[in-house]
XYZ file of C-alpha atoms in Angstrom:
749
model
C -39.659 -2.904 -17.792
C -37.053 -0.461 -19.081
C -33.801 -1.353 -20.831
C -31.907 -0.576 -17.665
C -32.976 -3.972 -16.367
C -30.590 -5.665 -18.819
C -27.800 -5.781 -16.241
C -26.465 -9.194 -15.374
C -25.093 -8.311 -11.933
C -28.214 -8.804 -9.836
C -28.424 -10.509 -6.482
C -29.287 -14.181 -6.020
C -30.933 -14.512 -9.435
C -28.839 -17.077 -11.281
C -28.038 -20.078 -9.049
C -28.917 -22.486 -11.874
C -26.586 -20.671 -14.212
C -23.854 -20.855 -11.579
C -24.301 -24.614 -11.320
C -24.147 -25.011 -15.087
C -20.971 -22.986 -15.303
C -19.283 -24.920 -12.502
C -20.422 -28.237 -13.968
C -18.946 -27.306 -17.324
C -15.716 -26.256 -15.608
C -15.542 -29.531 -13.680
C -16.288 -31.555 -16.806
C -13.520 -29.774 -18.656
C -15.861 -28.098 -21.141
C -14.844 -24.590 -20.028
C -11.058 -24.031 -19.701
C -10.169 -22.706 -16.254
C -8.058 -19.890 -17.643
C -11.035 -18.645 -19.683
C -13.441 -18.323 -16.770
C -10.690 -16.876 -14.573
C -10.545 -13.694 -16.662
C -14.093 -12.887 -15.554
C -13.253 -13.401 -11.882
C -10.280 -11.025 -11.644
C -10.633 -7.695 -9.844
C -9.627 -4.863 -12.210
C -7.645 -3.169 -9.415
C -5.674 -5.826 -7.552
C -5.569 -8.237 -10.525
C -6.444 -11.122 -8.194
C -9.557 -13.241 -7.722
C -12.408 -11.232 -6.230
C -12.523 -11.140 -2.438
C -15.915 -10.059 -1.063
C -16.786 -8.082 -4.231
C -19.015 -5.011 -4.021
C -21.331 -3.837 -6.795
C -20.740 -0.220 -7.817
C -23.628 1.951 -9.064
C -22.327 1.470 -12.609
C -22.820 -2.305 -12.093
C -19.110 -3.166 -12.135
C -17.655 -5.143 -9.230
C -14.568 -4.363 -7.159
C -13.029 -6.077 -4.125
C -13.986 -4.652 -0.758
C -10.306 -4.057 0.051
C -9.771 -2.228 -3.221
C -12.736 0.080 -2.630
C -11.294 0.963 0.764
C -7.953 1.767 -0.817
C -9.623 3.883 -3.461
C -11.560 5.870 -0.908
C -8.516 6.434 1.308
C -10.614 5.811 4.418
C -9.282 5.469 7.961
C -8.305 1.969 9.027
C -10.886 1.922 11.808
C -13.794 2.282 9.363
C -15.457 -1.133 9.364
C -17.862 -2.803 6.995
C -21.541 -2.674 7.965
C -22.327 -5.905 9.792
C -26.027 -5.214 10.318
C -26.970 -5.447 6.656
C -25.977 -9.134 6.410
C -23.487 -8.059 3.771
C -20.622 -7.321 6.091
C -17.096 -8.529 6.592
C -15.663 -9.664 9.928
C -12.861 -7.202 10.405
C -10.900 -5.033 8.118
C -8.395 -6.772 5.870
C -4.859 -5.451 5.845
C -3.273 -3.704 2.892
C -1.862 -5.634 -0.007
C 0.116 -4.835 -3.139
C -1.827 -3.630 -6.117
C -1.059 -3.361 -9.812
C -1.205 0.290 -10.889
C -4.000 1.166 -13.262
C -5.110 4.282 -15.172
C -7.982 4.713 -12.724
C -5.518 5.243 -9.872
C -3.834 8.004 -11.878
C -7.242 9.646 -12.262
C -7.785 9.350 -8.503
C -4.429 11.037 -7.864
C -5.376 13.887 -10.181
C -8.794 14.120 -8.453
C -7.157 14.336 -5.036
C -4.628 16.948 -6.182
C -7.026 19.105 -8.197
C -8.612 20.694 -5.109
C -12.010 20.627 -6.774
C -13.998 20.748 -3.584
C -17.133 21.558 -5.445
C -17.547 17.818 -5.798
C -19.951 16.110 -3.376
C -16.987 13.992 -2.296
C -15.539 16.888 -0.250
C -16.823 17.650 3.213
C -17.009 21.342 3.996
C -15.518 22.404 7.289
C -13.280 19.344 7.490
C -9.552 19.767 8.002
C -8.848 16.510 6.142
C -11.225 16.110 3.176
C -12.885 12.719 2.863
C -13.031 11.447 -0.684
C -16.258 9.613 -1.541
C -15.872 9.979 -5.298
C -13.541 7.846 -7.374
C -13.338 6.629 -10.984
C -14.654 3.154 -11.697
C -11.707 1.027 -12.858
C -13.957 -0.742 -15.352
C -15.718 2.085 -17.217
C -13.828 5.144 -15.854
C -17.089 6.873 -14.885
C -17.026 8.768 -11.595
C -18.694 6.870 -8.745
C -20.143 8.979 -5.916
C -20.942 6.997 -2.771
C -22.260 9.975 -0.820
C -22.009 10.387 2.928
C -22.720 6.718 3.745
C -19.723 5.551 1.748
C -19.310 1.801 1.287
C -22.347 1.021 3.402
C -24.452 1.942 0.358
C -22.921 -0.878 -1.724
C -24.296 -4.410 -2.041
C -22.106 -7.465 -1.764
C -22.114 -9.373 -5.060
C -23.007 -12.790 -3.617
C -23.579 -14.309 -7.055
C -20.062 -13.441 -8.114
C -18.756 -14.624 -4.745
C -20.394 -18.014 -5.281
C -18.865 -18.360 -8.730
C -15.437 -17.433 -7.404
C -15.741 -19.931 -4.534
C -16.855 -22.742 -6.810
C -14.111 -21.847 -9.240
C -11.571 -22.132 -6.427
C -12.953 -25.565 -5.541
C -12.843 -26.709 -9.157
C -9.325 -25.381 -9.562
C -8.094 -27.221 -6.433
C -10.358 -30.272 -6.407
C -7.727 -32.265 -4.536
C -8.005 -29.950 -1.520
C -10.921 -31.085 0.615
C -12.992 -28.952 3.007
C -12.588 -30.273 6.530
C -15.175 -30.512 9.278
C -15.124 -27.533 11.644
C -16.402 -29.542 14.639
C -14.276 -32.691 14.628
C -11.569 -33.155 17.157
C -8.172 -33.985 15.678
C -7.799 -35.735 13.399
C -10.457 -33.833 11.442
C -12.720 -35.621 8.997
C -13.606 -34.390 5.528
C -16.808 -32.345 5.485
C -19.823 -33.741 3.665
C -22.174 -30.757 4.024
C -22.254 -27.146 5.209
C -24.982 -25.435 7.235
C -25.949 -22.039 5.885
C -27.538 -21.074 9.222
C -24.618 -22.092 11.412
C -22.090 -20.981 8.788
C -19.976 -24.077 9.409
C -19.037 -27.326 7.648
C -19.676 -30.796 9.124
C -18.903 -34.423 8.546
C -21.873 -36.811 8.728
C -21.436 -37.648 12.416
C -20.947 -34.054 13.562
C -23.895 -32.874 11.510
C -26.218 -35.406 13.160
C -24.835 -34.505 16.576
C -25.287 -30.733 16.171
C -28.608 -30.984 14.277
C -30.631 -33.598 16.195
C -34.115 -34.527 15.072
C -36.948 -32.715 16.804
C -34.958 -29.510 17.426
C -35.063 -26.182 15.535
C -31.570 -26.863 14.186
C -32.924 -29.820 12.271
C -34.713 -27.306 10.048
C -31.483 -25.523 9.086
C -30.613 -25.239 5.414
C -27.606 -27.300 4.382
C -25.693 -27.534 1.121
C -22.584 -29.304 -0.117
C -19.228 -28.432 1.445
C -18.408 -24.787 0.870
C -16.364 -21.937 2.289
C -18.806 -19.264 1.128
C -21.669 -18.661 3.564
C -24.129 -16.188 2.127
C -27.173 -14.740 3.950
C -30.561 -16.203 3.269
C -32.114 -12.809 2.662
C -30.501 -9.744 1.187
C -30.964 -6.740 3.488
C -31.186 -3.087 2.443
C -27.921 -1.241 3.155
C -29.791 2.026 3.793
C -32.512 0.527 6.017
C -30.610 -2.231 7.743
C -33.623 -4.094 9.188
C -35.571 -4.222 5.918
C -35.381 -6.889 3.249
C -34.995 -5.859 -0.360
C -38.139 -6.824 -2.253
C -38.204 -4.454 -5.221
C -35.924 -3.493 -8.090
C -35.337 0.168 -9.030
C -35.198 0.468 -12.817
C -33.630 3.935 -12.644
C -30.730 3.094 -10.312
C -30.589 -0.578 -11.408
C -30.356 -1.968 -7.899
C -32.562 -3.804 -5.370
C -34.429 -1.606 -2.877
C -36.767 -2.071 0.055
C -40.261 -0.635 0.504
C -38.947 2.215 2.716
C -36.624 3.339 -0.080
C -39.673 3.593 -2.333
C -41.995 5.220 0.206
C -39.824 8.080 1.437
C -36.233 7.399 0.538
C -34.007 8.287 -2.354
C -36.065 6.113 -4.737
C -39.457 7.689 -3.979
C -39.968 9.070 -7.492
C -38.227 6.223 -9.323
C -39.898 3.509 -11.314
C -39.660 0.171 -9.493
C -40.834 -3.353 -10.168
C -41.247 -6.425 -8.013
C -38.188 -8.561 -7.382
C -39.845 -11.627 -8.870
C -40.702 -9.725 -12.043
C -37.187 -8.318 -12.325
C -35.742 -11.780 -11.663
C -37.889 -13.376 -14.338
C -37.217 -10.744 -16.966
C -33.512 -10.463 -16.271
C -33.010 -14.198 -16.172
C -34.896 -14.614 -19.420
C -32.891 -11.918 -21.156
C -29.598 -13.189 -19.786
C -30.431 -16.753 -20.778
C -31.335 -15.638 -24.294
C -28.111 -13.680 -24.538
C -26.067 -16.671 -23.342
C -27.866 -19.015 -25.721
C -27.235 -16.590 -28.563
C -23.529 -16.518 -27.785
C -23.418 -20.319 -27.560
C -25.228 -20.619 -30.890
C -22.609 -18.355 -32.431
C -19.735 -20.451 -31.111
C -18.615 -21.422 -34.618
C -18.651 -17.790 -35.673
C -16.635 -16.829 -32.587
C -14.093 -19.574 -33.304
C -13.794 -18.347 -36.889
C -13.202 -14.809 -35.676
C -10.639 -16.060 -33.158
C -8.825 -17.873 -35.966
C -8.901 -14.692 -37.991
C -7.483 -12.754 -35.052
C -4.716 -15.329 -34.601
C -3.841 -14.914 -38.276
C -3.756 -11.160 -37.743
C -1.465 -11.636 -34.732
C 0.973 -13.693 -36.795
C 0.720 -11.240 -39.661
C 1.327 -8.346 -37.286
C 4.403 -10.086 -35.895
C 5.802 -10.798 -39.365
C 5.081 -7.356 -40.766
C 6.409 -5.706 -37.626
C 9.683 -7.585 -37.972
C 9.796 -6.693 -41.678
C 9.265 -3.023 -40.842
C 12.076 -3.225 -38.292
C 14.431 -4.763 -40.863
C 13.554 -2.160 -43.481
C 14.037 0.659 -40.999
C 17.369 -0.815 -39.949
C 18.413 -1.069 -43.612
C 17.402 2.534 -44.254
C 19.487 3.752 -41.340
C 22.397 1.564 -42.424
C 22.266 3.217 -45.850
C 22.210 6.593 -44.157
C 25.198 5.590 -42.033
C 27.069 4.395 -45.144
C 26.298 7.617 -46.998
C 27.459 9.638 -44.022
C 30.624 7.565 -43.750
C 31.383 8.082 -47.460
C 30.832 11.799 -47.250
C 32.859 11.931 -44.072
C 35.760 10.077 -45.732
C 35.708 12.335 -48.826
C 35.564 15.546 -46.822
C 38.315 14.471 -44.432
C 40.468 13.501 -47.425
C 39.926 16.946 -48.976
C 40.979 18.591 -45.730
C 44.052 16.318 -45.493
C 45.148 17.108 -49.066
C 44.773 20.851 -48.523
C 46.626 20.642 -45.236
C 49.535 18.692 -46.796
C 49.819 21.084 -49.720
C 49.886 24.125 -47.469
C 52.378 22.541 -45.098
C 54.746 21.799 -48.008
C 54.468 25.376 -49.280
C 55.100 26.880 -45.857
C 58.050 24.541 -45.221
C 59.577 25.557 -48.577
C 59.213 29.191 -47.600
C 60.879 28.420 -44.270
C 63.825 26.787 -46.087
C 64.110 29.818 -48.345
C 64.279 32.186 -45.409
C 66.723 29.906 -43.633
C 69.120 30.561 -46.568
C 69.131 34.251 -45.769
C 70.853 33.637 -42.490
C 74.639 34.204 -42.163
C 76.904 31.200 -42.833
C 74.038 29.153 -44.097
C 72.294 28.609 -47.372
C 72.380 31.332 -49.941
C 74.299 33.840 -47.822
C 77.042 31.327 -47.022
C 77.343 30.367 -50.628
C 77.613 34.048 -51.654
C 80.334 34.584 -49.064
C 82.324 31.765 -50.576
C 81.839 33.212 -54.098
C 83.257 36.534 -52.913
C 86.532 34.758 -52.154
C 87.001 33.991 -55.902
C 89.984 36.047 -57.297
C 89.638 35.105 -60.949
C 87.560 37.853 -62.484
C 86.133 35.885 -65.355
C 85.132 32.998 -63.145
C 83.590 35.392 -60.531
C 81.548 37.213 -63.152
C 80.311 33.945 -64.567
C 78.990 32.820 -61.169
C 78.059 36.120 -59.526
C 75.492 37.185 -62.119
C 73.074 34.353 -61.344
C 73.828 34.593 -57.620
C 73.046 38.297 -57.556
C 69.675 37.650 -59.162
C 68.775 35.121 -56.453
C 69.891 37.413 -53.671
C 67.879 40.282 -55.191
C 64.756 38.088 -55.120
C 65.404 37.146 -51.526
C 65.883 40.779 -50.615
C 62.586 41.703 -52.305
C 60.853 38.809 -50.570
C 62.195 40.029 -47.257
C 60.809 43.504 -47.846
C 57.373 42.265 -48.884
C 56.922 39.281 -46.560
C 53.774 37.234 -47.285
C 53.097 33.575 -46.334
C 52.652 31.403 -49.360
C 49.743 29.537 -47.735
C 46.753 30.580 -45.579
C 46.504 28.584 -42.336
C 42.757 29.249 -42.096
C 40.401 26.428 -43.031
C 37.224 28.516 -43.033
C 36.213 27.178 -46.414
C 36.050 23.700 -44.882
C 33.532 24.617 -42.132
C 30.512 22.335 -42.531
C 27.042 23.655 -41.613
C 24.876 20.646 -40.716
C 22.043 22.496 -38.975
C 19.606 21.889 -41.817
C 20.522 18.222 -42.033
C 20.278 17.867 -38.244
C 16.803 19.372 -38.337
C 15.792 16.965 -41.075
C 17.166 14.035 -39.121
C 15.355 15.108 -35.980
C 12.124 15.347 -37.934
C 12.775 12.005 -39.594
C 9.782 9.836 -38.745
C 7.261 7.408 -40.093
C 4.118 8.502 -41.811
C 2.147 8.185 -38.524
C 3.182 11.477 -36.959
C 0.202 12.749 -34.920
C -1.713 15.718 -36.206
C -1.465 18.843 -34.075
C -4.211 19.468 -31.503
C -6.367 22.577 -31.705
C -6.797 24.894 -28.706
C -10.497 25.239 -27.839
C -11.235 28.919 -27.362
C -14.787 28.282 -26.153
C -13.647 26.258 -23.119
C -10.343 27.983 -22.335
C -10.278 30.665 -19.633
C -7.288 32.823 -18.753
C -7.092 34.964 -15.603
C -4.089 35.177 -13.257
C -4.306 31.422 -13.774
C -5.216 29.974 -17.121
C -7.282 26.903 -17.970
C -6.243 25.988 -21.510
C -8.245 23.251 -23.251
C -7.652 21.677 -26.635
C -9.186 19.119 -28.931
C -6.998 16.187 -29.852
C -6.640 15.215 -33.477
C -8.995 12.521 -34.692
C -6.242 9.974 -35.250
C -6.772 6.258 -35.060
C -3.850 5.997 -32.624
C -3.737 7.548 -29.168
C -1.025 10.025 -28.227
C 1.361 9.563 -25.300
C 1.146 13.104 -23.943
C 0.887 16.777 -24.879
C 3.169 19.722 -24.191
C 1.698 23.207 -23.778
C 3.984 26.188 -24.311
C 3.237 29.834 -23.649
C 4.984 33.187 -23.727
C 4.227 36.745 -22.814
C 3.915 39.117 -25.740
C 5.086 42.723 -25.848
C 8.090 42.296 -23.534
C 10.723 44.817 -24.630
C 13.624 42.924 -23.060
C 12.699 39.712 -24.828
C 12.196 41.533 -28.115
C 15.698 42.975 -27.888
C 17.030 39.431 -27.400
C 15.343 38.259 -30.564
C 11.846 37.457 -29.373
C 10.132 36.209 -26.205
C 10.981 32.706 -25.045
C 8.454 29.888 -25.010
C 7.950 28.340 -21.592
C 6.809 24.698 -21.615
C 4.546 23.174 -18.984
C 4.946 19.707 -17.534
C 3.783 16.773 -19.635
C -0.013 16.727 -19.897
C -1.892 13.430 -20.203
C -5.275 14.865 -21.107
C -7.066 17.563 -23.106
C -6.430 20.463 -20.692
C -4.060 21.921 -18.128
C -3.781 24.884 -15.763
C -1.064 27.528 -16.165
C -0.266 29.461 -12.994
C 1.309 32.824 -12.115
C 0.264 34.798 -15.191
C 0.788 38.547 -14.946
C -2.239 40.839 -14.873
C -3.213 42.967 -17.864
C -0.838 41.118 -20.176
C -1.093 39.406 -23.537
C -0.056 35.750 -23.685
C 0.325 33.402 -26.619
C -0.259 29.652 -26.286
C 0.494 26.649 -28.473
C 0.402 22.883 -27.928
C 1.691 19.776 -29.640
C 1.250 16.023 -29.191
C 3.802 13.263 -28.779
C 3.485 9.672 -29.897
C 6.314 7.142 -29.720
C 8.851 9.954 -29.161
C 7.688 11.744 -32.330
C 6.175 15.200 -31.872
C 3.440 16.683 -33.987
C 3.717 20.183 -35.408
C 2.584 22.955 -33.090
C -1.031 24.004 -33.049
C -1.896 27.458 -34.372
C -0.989 30.042 -31.763
C -3.835 31.664 -29.852
C -3.626 34.743 -27.675
C -5.420 35.606 -24.445
C -5.430 38.899 -22.591
C -5.312 38.511 -18.821
C -7.602 40.710 -16.706
C -6.218 43.827 -15.009
C -6.470 42.214 -11.552
C -6.451 38.784 -9.915
C -9.599 36.663 -9.866
C -12.067 37.396 -7.079
C -13.785 34.192 -6.004
C -17.312 34.191 -4.621
C -20.652 32.412 -4.764
C -24.147 33.828 -4.666
C -25.391 34.672 -1.162
C -28.515 32.698 -0.308
C -29.091 34.499 2.996
C -28.887 38.270 2.656
C -32.013 39.566 0.918
C -32.405 36.477 -1.228
C -35.965 35.938 -2.492
C -36.555 32.202 -2.812
C -40.034 32.863 -4.271
C -38.744 34.529 -7.435
C -35.077 33.481 -7.626
C -33.681 29.969 -7.986
C -30.129 29.165 -6.955
C -28.165 26.193 -8.263
C -26.934 23.576 -5.809
C -23.397 24.964 -5.893
C -24.676 28.581 -5.712
C -22.767 29.476 -8.880
C -25.840 30.427 -10.932
C -29.107 32.264 -10.235
C -32.252 32.242 -12.334
C -35.333 34.418 -12.274
C -38.504 33.002 -13.743
C -41.408 35.155 -14.895
C -43.905 33.082 -12.954
C -47.109 33.740 -11.046
C -45.478 36.140 -8.561
C -44.276 38.303 -11.428
C -47.685 38.186 -13.065
C -49.513 39.208 -9.885
C -47.120 42.072 -9.297
C -47.859 43.356 -12.796
C -51.316 44.484 -11.600
C -49.668 47.531 -10.038
C -49.004 48.911 -13.502
C -52.656 50.141 -13.391
C -51.671 52.618 -10.667
C -48.642 53.920 -12.539
C -46.030 51.865 -10.659
C -43.348 49.585 -11.959
C -42.199 46.304 -10.521
C -38.929 46.255 -8.579
C -35.788 44.177 -9.145
C -34.937 41.026 -7.233
C -31.425 41.597 -5.913
C -28.786 39.016 -5.053
C -25.185 39.618 -4.022
C -21.937 37.710 -3.646
C -21.170 35.962 -0.371
C -17.777 37.699 -0.047
C -17.129 41.441 0.260
C -14.243 43.659 -0.846
C -12.585 46.156 1.491
C -9.268 46.703 -0.282
C -7.228 45.925 -3.384
C -8.056 45.319 -7.022
C -10.335 42.452 -8.043
C -11.855 41.004 -11.205
C -14.695 38.561 -11.811
C -16.593 37.363 -14.856
C -19.967 35.793 -15.580
C -22.440 34.968 -18.347
C -25.895 36.470 -18.778
C -28.126 34.135 -20.765
C -29.254 35.713 -24.077
C -32.943 35.143 -23.289
C -32.733 37.276 -20.116
C -35.244 40.143 -20.054
C -33.510 42.597 -17.686
C -30.428 42.043 -15.531
C -28.446 44.620 -13.549
C -24.779 43.810 -12.909
C -22.153 45.714 -10.953
C -21.125 46.535 -7.375
C -22.845 48.001 -4.320
C -21.758 48.944 -0.809
C -23.128 47.283 2.304
C -25.001 50.454 3.276
C -26.764 50.651 -0.081
C -27.626 46.970 0.089
C -29.292 47.443 3.483
C -31.407 50.189 1.951
C -32.406 48.000 -0.976
C -33.138 44.923 1.113
C -34.727 46.355 4.284
C -36.572 49.267 2.639
C -37.879 47.787 -0.602
C -39.977 50.009 -2.812
C -41.175 49.825 -6.343
C -39.734 52.183 -8.886
C -42.422 54.657 -9.762
C -40.406 55.863 -12.729
C -37.418 54.723 -14.726
C -35.678 57.893 -13.411
C -35.600 56.431 -9.907
C -32.481 54.393 -10.530
C -29.571 56.542 -11.581
C -28.132 53.619 -13.513
C -31.368 52.223 -14.828
C -30.144 52.180 -18.389
C -33.240 54.019 -19.634
C -32.871 57.134 -21.702
C -34.254 59.361 -18.982
C -31.475 61.847 -18.547
C -30.985 60.942 -14.904
C -27.582 59.412 -15.645
C -26.327 62.754 -16.942
C -27.494 64.761 -13.990
C -25.919 62.531 -11.367
C -22.869 61.078 -13.109
C -20.431 63.421 -11.393
C -21.795 62.384 -8.006
C -19.877 59.466 -6.512
C -22.523 56.871 -5.647
C -22.043 53.840 -3.338
C -23.158 51.561 -6.184
C -22.868 51.171 -9.948
C -25.080 48.849 -11.961
C -24.996 48.298 -15.709
C -28.179 47.280 -17.512
C -28.122 44.114 -19.618
C -31.116 42.521 -21.296
C -32.675 41.120 -24.443
C -29.238 40.464 -25.915
C -28.078 44.074 -25.458
C -25.894 46.131 -23.146
C -27.113 49.663 -22.406
C -24.262 52.148 -21.903
C -25.173 55.344 -19.979
C -24.796 58.625 -21.875
C -21.955 59.915 -19.740
C -19.771 56.863 -20.370
C -16.107 57.677 -20.922
C -15.581 54.711 -23.189
C -18.339 55.537 -25.671
C -18.134 58.578 -27.894
C -21.359 60.367 -28.712
C -24.730 60.264 -27.008
C -26.909 58.834 -29.765
C -28.881 55.693 -29.104
C -26.924 53.568 -31.602
C -23.623 54.113 -29.843
C -25.013 53.369 -26.390
C -26.784 50.074 -27.182
C -24.226 47.334 -27.831
C -24.585 43.609 -28.483
C -24.327 41.667 -25.251
C -20.946 39.870 -24.966
C -20.864 36.158 -24.310
C -18.997 36.879 -21.073
C -19.009 40.069 -19.016
C -16.151 41.031 -16.712
C -16.193 43.505 -13.793
C -13.022 45.089 -12.401
C -13.136 47.029 -9.115
C -10.211 49.176 -7.964
C -11.151 49.801 -4.327
C -8.423 52.344 -3.499
C -9.016 54.325 -6.715
C -12.799 54.139 -6.229
C -13.451 53.088 -9.802
C -15.336 50.224 -11.462
C -14.883 48.956 -15.034
C -17.063 46.702 -17.195
C -15.385 44.533 -19.863
C -16.163 42.252 -22.728
C -14.426 39.298 -21.035
C -13.613 37.585 -24.343
C -11.679 40.492 -25.852
C -10.941 42.439 -22.618
C -12.358 45.576 -24.240
C -13.602 48.103 -21.688
C -17.289 48.868 -22.291
C -17.940 51.319 -19.455
C -16.202 52.769 -16.412
C -17.336 55.010 -13.605
C -16.346 56.457 -10.251
C -17.874 54.652 -7.260
C -17.899 55.493 -3.558
C -15.959 52.708 -1.788
C -16.323 53.941 1.788
C -17.794 50.639 2.980
C -17.511 47.002 2.051
C -18.318 46.479 -1.633
C -20.143 43.387 -2.896
C -20.755 42.003 -6.392
C -24.414 42.853 -6.975
C -26.997 41.557 -9.433
C -30.607 42.481 -10.020
C -33.048 40.448 -12.105
C -36.502 41.205 -13.458
C -38.634 38.791 -15.411
C -37.026 35.765 -16.981
C -33.232 35.751 -16.737
C -30.166 33.810 -15.629
C -26.626 34.683 -14.484
C -23.887 32.028 -14.432
C -20.549 32.670 -12.713
C -17.400 31.612 -14.511
C -15.958 28.273 -13.383
C -12.757 29.855 -12.085
C -14.723 32.354 -10.019
C -16.857 29.683 -8.340
C -14.103 27.060 -8.043
C -11.770 29.448 -6.250
C -14.451 30.123 -3.666
C -15.461 26.475 -3.295
C -11.855 25.434 -2.636
C -11.960 27.281 0.691
C -15.264 25.851 1.888
């Protein structure tokens, strides 16, 4: 028996344990509020109602599963499997949970590559959702909820808990005429409750009903035998150790569990019950230790409360001191301004008074006019000398007018930008560390998938903010540098940036936020967008595809060639001077106009792979008239040093294929991008990712190192027909399309 049999959520295995639990609840040994925590649905936050067991072994209410799946209201629960519900319950309010946010993101992401999307359907049907308990994705497949078992054990515990919690509320007889009597027993076959008289009347001796199974009064009527949800007429009698669920013999013979390890139900029951009992007994034996740890946790709670309040007081005191310091500085600076203003005002007013004296019949001029009326010469001379000196000064002041005080207060301008920055950055010591952008997982095309690794802090962050800007923009450089454009708040380790310009250089940075405090920015990273928008396609499994030598993935986003028996048998032709041919595969979408770019990975262990483009006419020739290459010179773009590339390079061919293999890229001699014709210059290390750019109108194809966007090779190509991405494999090799390339195609299927 494998370890997967350690699950406690199995069907109809623990009735004795249920009785013990209920007895302890009734006797007051187990507080009701303690057991209630185990009986609450993680979605609706209420007691379980007809719980279903998910493949991950967590339970969720039937209503909640329906809400998660967003099914139509007319979808009903499967009644034939004896685990059905009579009717479809109406909607009810639900407490939001993080799993619902994940479901919203799943529904909005458009990732139709998931098995939960039906191809060809106008309204996609979601059969995949995150488990609210463990957050793992649960895929119910095409059968949906009909594949789920009812958790009758949990239902029984919930029902008995309800009875224990409301012991004063009696279960009434379903057959009595008013007034109804209290029920004394319930019939599991009739699914009804009876008083003593009604039970005798409806179950008379000597009739088949007398053999019915009856129990104490209950509202929970469970089936006697658990039926298989996949084969509705079959009883479950085995336990699959791989899927951790009961199965029937048809599931094992030819169903989805044919190759799984199974055991008998009795064996699984015995082993699981023994393990669960041991685990429960272990926990009970450690009750003193648990109580000690609970006491320790309560001490920590009190300590946390006290220290939290102390930290609040200290923070408040620190800010009060800052406020006091600011108030003192504010008072001193305002007083300095007031003193300077008063002094200047007094000086300017004195100058005004002086100039007022220069006016006729007032001040100094009036006084001088009165002195001129003096007729006594000695007295006039005595007074006029000093008066003349004052008038001379006034005259000079009039000629060289200059205010005695400057009204400008520029010297009192206070620059607080540095202090404001410091205050904004004022924070506790727990500022989150900056995340790091993951170059290996990030992909940038006309849309960019930017991924990052969060800092290994002990505390979680609230959200992240990604910012990006285009580099090399002359207008922005004239304005003092390009402007950073932030994205919306991101609540995960990645986000998608849309509407990036082709053949442009972008810089990205990200920072985290926790409790309104932002981390420093991550180191900036740059990505060069391709020269054209992404061309989405999958591998074509129809046209010329050889299923004997090529293996396609389920999503048709990767193809693999294995050097198996077919390759070995074909090698016998080497004795006659022939070479084995390539196994070709093309994209399922053609190009008849525009500029397009796609990227892929060729596994390093690949022996020989041809990558490029080919027209529909050339493909028909390759597929319908196959022939082995009697010489490496046969293929103009074979990559061999045969000289054939030089002789035909000027001829515009309806195909261009670049040779990749054994960790190398072979550049033809006539390549524009490679100077010189020696072997060292034409054999380059194979990039991790290879990009192909086709300009249909210009009739030209380019091959790039997709990581650095460095052009490796370009050539003229005849685009008179429909062009297809083309690949040829020989021996062991594998080609994997980039996620963006495949996802864009899958979103339309």
